[in-house]
PDB file of C-alpha atoms in Angstrom:
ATOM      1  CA  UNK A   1      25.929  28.076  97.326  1.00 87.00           C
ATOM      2  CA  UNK A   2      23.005  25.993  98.028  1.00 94.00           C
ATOM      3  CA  UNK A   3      20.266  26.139 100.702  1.00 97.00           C
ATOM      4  CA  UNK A   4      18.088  23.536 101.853  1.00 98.00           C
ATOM      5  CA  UNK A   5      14.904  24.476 104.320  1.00 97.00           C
ATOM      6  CA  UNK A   6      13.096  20.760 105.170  1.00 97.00           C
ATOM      7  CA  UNK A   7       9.627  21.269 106.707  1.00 97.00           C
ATOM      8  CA  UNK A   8       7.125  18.463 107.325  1.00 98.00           C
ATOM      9  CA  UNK A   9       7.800  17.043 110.553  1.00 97.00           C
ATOM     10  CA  UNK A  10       5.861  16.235 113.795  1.00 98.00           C
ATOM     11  CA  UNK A  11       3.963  13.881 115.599  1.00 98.00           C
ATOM     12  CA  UNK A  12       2.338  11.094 114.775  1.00 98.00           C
ATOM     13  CA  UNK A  13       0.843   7.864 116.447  1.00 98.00           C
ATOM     14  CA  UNK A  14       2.062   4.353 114.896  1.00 98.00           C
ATOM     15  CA  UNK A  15       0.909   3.848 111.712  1.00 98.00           C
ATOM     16  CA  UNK A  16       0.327   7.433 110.821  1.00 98.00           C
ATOM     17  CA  UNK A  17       1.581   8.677 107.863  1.00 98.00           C
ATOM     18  CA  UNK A  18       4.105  12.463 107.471  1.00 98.00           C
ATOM     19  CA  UNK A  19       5.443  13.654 104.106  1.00 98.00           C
ATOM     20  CA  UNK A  20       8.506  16.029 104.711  1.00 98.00           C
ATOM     21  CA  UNK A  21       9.957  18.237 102.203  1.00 98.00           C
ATOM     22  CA  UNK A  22      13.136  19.516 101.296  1.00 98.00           C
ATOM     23  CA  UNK A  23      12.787  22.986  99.109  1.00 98.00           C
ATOM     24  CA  UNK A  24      16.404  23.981  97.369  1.00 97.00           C
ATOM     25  CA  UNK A  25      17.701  27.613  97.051  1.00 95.00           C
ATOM     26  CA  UNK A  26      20.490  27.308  94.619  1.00 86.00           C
ATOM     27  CA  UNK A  27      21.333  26.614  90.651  1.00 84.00           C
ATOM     28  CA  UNK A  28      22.388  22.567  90.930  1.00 90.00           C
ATOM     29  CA  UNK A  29      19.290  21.258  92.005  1.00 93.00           C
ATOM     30  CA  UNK A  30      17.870  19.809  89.136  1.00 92.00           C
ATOM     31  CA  UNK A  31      21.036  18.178  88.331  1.00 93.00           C
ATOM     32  CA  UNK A  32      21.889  16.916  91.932  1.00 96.00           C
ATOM     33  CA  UNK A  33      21.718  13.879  93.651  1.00 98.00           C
ATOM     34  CA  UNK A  34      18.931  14.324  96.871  1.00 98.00           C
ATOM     35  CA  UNK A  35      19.258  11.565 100.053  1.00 98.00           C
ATOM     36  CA  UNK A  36      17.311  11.613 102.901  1.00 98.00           C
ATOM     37  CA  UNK A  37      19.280  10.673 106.683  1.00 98.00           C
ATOM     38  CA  UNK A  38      18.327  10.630 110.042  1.00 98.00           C
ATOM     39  CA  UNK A  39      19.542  10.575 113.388  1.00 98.00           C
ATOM     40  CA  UNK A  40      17.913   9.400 116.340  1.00 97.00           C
ATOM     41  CA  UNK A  41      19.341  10.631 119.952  1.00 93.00           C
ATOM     42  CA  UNK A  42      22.992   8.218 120.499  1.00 95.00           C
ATOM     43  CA  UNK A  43      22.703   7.331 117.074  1.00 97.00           C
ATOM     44  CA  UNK A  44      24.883   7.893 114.094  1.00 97.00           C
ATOM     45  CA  UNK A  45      23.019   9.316 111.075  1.00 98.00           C
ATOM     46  CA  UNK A  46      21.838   6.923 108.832  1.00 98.00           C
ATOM     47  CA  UNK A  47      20.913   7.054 104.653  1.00 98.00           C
ATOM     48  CA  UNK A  48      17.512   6.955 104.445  1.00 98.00           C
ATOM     49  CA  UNK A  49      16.561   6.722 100.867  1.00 98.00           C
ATOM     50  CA  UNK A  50      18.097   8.467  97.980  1.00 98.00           C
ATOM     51  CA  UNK A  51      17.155  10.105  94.291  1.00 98.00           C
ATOM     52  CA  UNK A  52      18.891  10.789  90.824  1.00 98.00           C
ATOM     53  CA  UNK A  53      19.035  13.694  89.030  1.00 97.00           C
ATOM     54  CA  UNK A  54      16.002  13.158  87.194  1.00 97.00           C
ATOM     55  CA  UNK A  55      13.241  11.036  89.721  1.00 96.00           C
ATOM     56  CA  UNK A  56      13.708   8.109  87.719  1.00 97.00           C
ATOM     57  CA  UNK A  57      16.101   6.063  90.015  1.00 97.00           C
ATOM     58  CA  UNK A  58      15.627   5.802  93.782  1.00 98.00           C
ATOM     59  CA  UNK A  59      17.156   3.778  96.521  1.00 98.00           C
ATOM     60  CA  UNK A  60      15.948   3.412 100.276  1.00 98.00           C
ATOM     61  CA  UNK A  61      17.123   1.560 103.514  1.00 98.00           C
ATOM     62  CA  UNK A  62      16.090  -1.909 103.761  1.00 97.00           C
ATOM     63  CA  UNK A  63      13.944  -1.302 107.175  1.00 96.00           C
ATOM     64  CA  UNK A  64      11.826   1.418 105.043  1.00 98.00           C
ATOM     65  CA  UNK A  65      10.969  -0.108 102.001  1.00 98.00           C
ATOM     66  CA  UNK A  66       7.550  -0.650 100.941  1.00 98.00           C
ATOM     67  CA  UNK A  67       6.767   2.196 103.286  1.00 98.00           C
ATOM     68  CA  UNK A  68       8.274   5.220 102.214  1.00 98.00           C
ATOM     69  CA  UNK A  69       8.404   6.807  98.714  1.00 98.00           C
ATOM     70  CA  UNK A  70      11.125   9.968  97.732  1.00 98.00           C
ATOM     71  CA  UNK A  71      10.386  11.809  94.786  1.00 98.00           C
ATOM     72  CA  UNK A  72      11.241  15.337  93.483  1.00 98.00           C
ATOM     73  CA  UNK A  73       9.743  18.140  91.440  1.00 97.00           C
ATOM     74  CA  UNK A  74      12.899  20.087  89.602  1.00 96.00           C
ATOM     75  CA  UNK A  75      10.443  23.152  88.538  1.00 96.00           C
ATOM     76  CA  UNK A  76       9.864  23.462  92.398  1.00 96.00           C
ATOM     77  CA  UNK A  77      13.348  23.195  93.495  1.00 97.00           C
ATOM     78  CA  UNK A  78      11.748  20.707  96.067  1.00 98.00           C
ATOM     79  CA  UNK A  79      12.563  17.001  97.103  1.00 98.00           C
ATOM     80  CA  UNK A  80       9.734  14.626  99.410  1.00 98.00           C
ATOM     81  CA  UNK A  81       9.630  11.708 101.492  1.00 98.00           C
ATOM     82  CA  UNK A  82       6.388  10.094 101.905  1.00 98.00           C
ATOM     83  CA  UNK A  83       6.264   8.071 105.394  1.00 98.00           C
ATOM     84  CA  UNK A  84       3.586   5.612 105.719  1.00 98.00           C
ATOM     85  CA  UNK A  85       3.036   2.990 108.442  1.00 98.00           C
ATOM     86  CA  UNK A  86       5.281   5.112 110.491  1.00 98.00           C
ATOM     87  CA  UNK A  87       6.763   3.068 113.919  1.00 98.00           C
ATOM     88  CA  UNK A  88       8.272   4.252 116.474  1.00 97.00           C
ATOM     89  CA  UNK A  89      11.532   3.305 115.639  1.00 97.00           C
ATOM     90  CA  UNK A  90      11.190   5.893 112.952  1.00 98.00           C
ATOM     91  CA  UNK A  91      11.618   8.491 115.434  1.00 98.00           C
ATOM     92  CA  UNK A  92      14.592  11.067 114.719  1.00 98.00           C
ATOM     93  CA  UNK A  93      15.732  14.441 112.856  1.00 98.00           C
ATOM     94  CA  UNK A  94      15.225  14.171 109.320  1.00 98.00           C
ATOM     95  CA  UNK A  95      17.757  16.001 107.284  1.00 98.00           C
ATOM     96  CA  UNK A  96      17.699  16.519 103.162  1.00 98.00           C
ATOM     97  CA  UNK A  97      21.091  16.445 102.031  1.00 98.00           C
ATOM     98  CA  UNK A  98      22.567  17.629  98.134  1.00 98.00           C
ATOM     99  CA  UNK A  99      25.726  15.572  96.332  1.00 97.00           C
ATOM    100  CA  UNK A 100      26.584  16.917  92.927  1.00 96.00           C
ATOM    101  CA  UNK A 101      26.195  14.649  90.664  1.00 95.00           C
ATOM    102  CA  UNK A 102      23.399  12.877  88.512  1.00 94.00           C
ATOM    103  CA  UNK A 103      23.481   9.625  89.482  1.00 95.00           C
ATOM    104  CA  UNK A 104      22.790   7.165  92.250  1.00 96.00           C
ATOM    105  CA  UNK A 105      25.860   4.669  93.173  1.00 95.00           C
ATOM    106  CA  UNK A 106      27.653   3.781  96.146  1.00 95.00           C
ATOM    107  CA  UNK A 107      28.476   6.901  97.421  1.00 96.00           C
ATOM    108  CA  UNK A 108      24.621   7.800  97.938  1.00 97.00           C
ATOM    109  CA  UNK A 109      24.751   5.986 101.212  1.00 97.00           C
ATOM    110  CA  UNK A 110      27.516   8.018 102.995  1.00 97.00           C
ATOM    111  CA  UNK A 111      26.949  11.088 104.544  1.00 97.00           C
ATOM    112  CA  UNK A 112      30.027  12.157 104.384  1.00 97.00           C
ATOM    113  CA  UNK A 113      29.660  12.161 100.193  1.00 97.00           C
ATOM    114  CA  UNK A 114      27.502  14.851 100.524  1.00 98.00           C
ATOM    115  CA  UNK A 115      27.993  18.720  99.623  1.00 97.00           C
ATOM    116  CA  UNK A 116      25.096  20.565 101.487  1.00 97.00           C
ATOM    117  CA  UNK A 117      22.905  19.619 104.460  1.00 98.00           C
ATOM    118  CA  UNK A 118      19.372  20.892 105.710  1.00 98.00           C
ATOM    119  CA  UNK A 119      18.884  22.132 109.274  1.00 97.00           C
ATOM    120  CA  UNK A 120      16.856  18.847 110.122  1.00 98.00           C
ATOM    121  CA  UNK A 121      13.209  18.730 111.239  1.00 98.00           C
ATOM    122  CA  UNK A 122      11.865  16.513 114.000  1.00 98.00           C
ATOM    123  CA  UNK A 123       9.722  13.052 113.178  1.00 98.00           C
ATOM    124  CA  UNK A 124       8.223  11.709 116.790  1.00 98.00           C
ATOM    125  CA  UNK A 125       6.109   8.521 116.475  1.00 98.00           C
ATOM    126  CA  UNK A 126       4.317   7.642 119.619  1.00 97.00           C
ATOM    127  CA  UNK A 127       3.506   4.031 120.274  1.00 94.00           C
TER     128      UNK A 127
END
């Protein structure tokens, strides 16, 4: 069983900058997949960005590239998305999510693809 407790979140004027993180309780961690979703309020949750096994491969949404960065720390059990330039259209729950296996392909984009969720924390950018 896996546990994921994301912390990070809040508010922030446009522009602003948040870096969430995502700290695993659990053995398949370091040899997991890690995406990032959200969900803003009538919205369906969306992939955010996503990261291999390792750190070395990462893929994001088109609208946040440039602008965020994932990464991971496997001693620390912990995965992070940097937010920079944040808009308001960023606004939404933020929610880590585990899939086991090592590498990034087309199933990193689903939600549905995924084995464990986090609880969500709240991003709010004002305008």
């Amino acid at each position: 069983q896996v546990q994921l407790v994301e912390s990070g979140g809040g508010l922030v004027q446009a522009g602003g900058s948040l870096r969430l993180s995502c700290a695993a309780r659990g053995r398949t961690f370091s040899s997991s997949v890690m995406g990032w979703f959200r969900q803003a309020p009538g919205k369906e949750r969306e992939f955010v960005a996503g990261i291999n096994w390792s750190g070395t491969n990462t893929y994001y949404v088109d609208d946040v590239k440039g602008r965020f960065t994932v990464s991971r720390d496997n001693v620390k059990n912990t995965v992070y998305l940097q937010m920079n330039s944040l808009k308001p259209e960023d606004t939404a729950v933020y929610y880590c999510a585990l899939q086991r296996t090592l590498r990034l392909d087309s199933r990193t984009y689903i939600p549905t693809q995924y084995d464990y969720w986090g609880q969500g924390t709240q991003v709010t950018v004002s305008s």
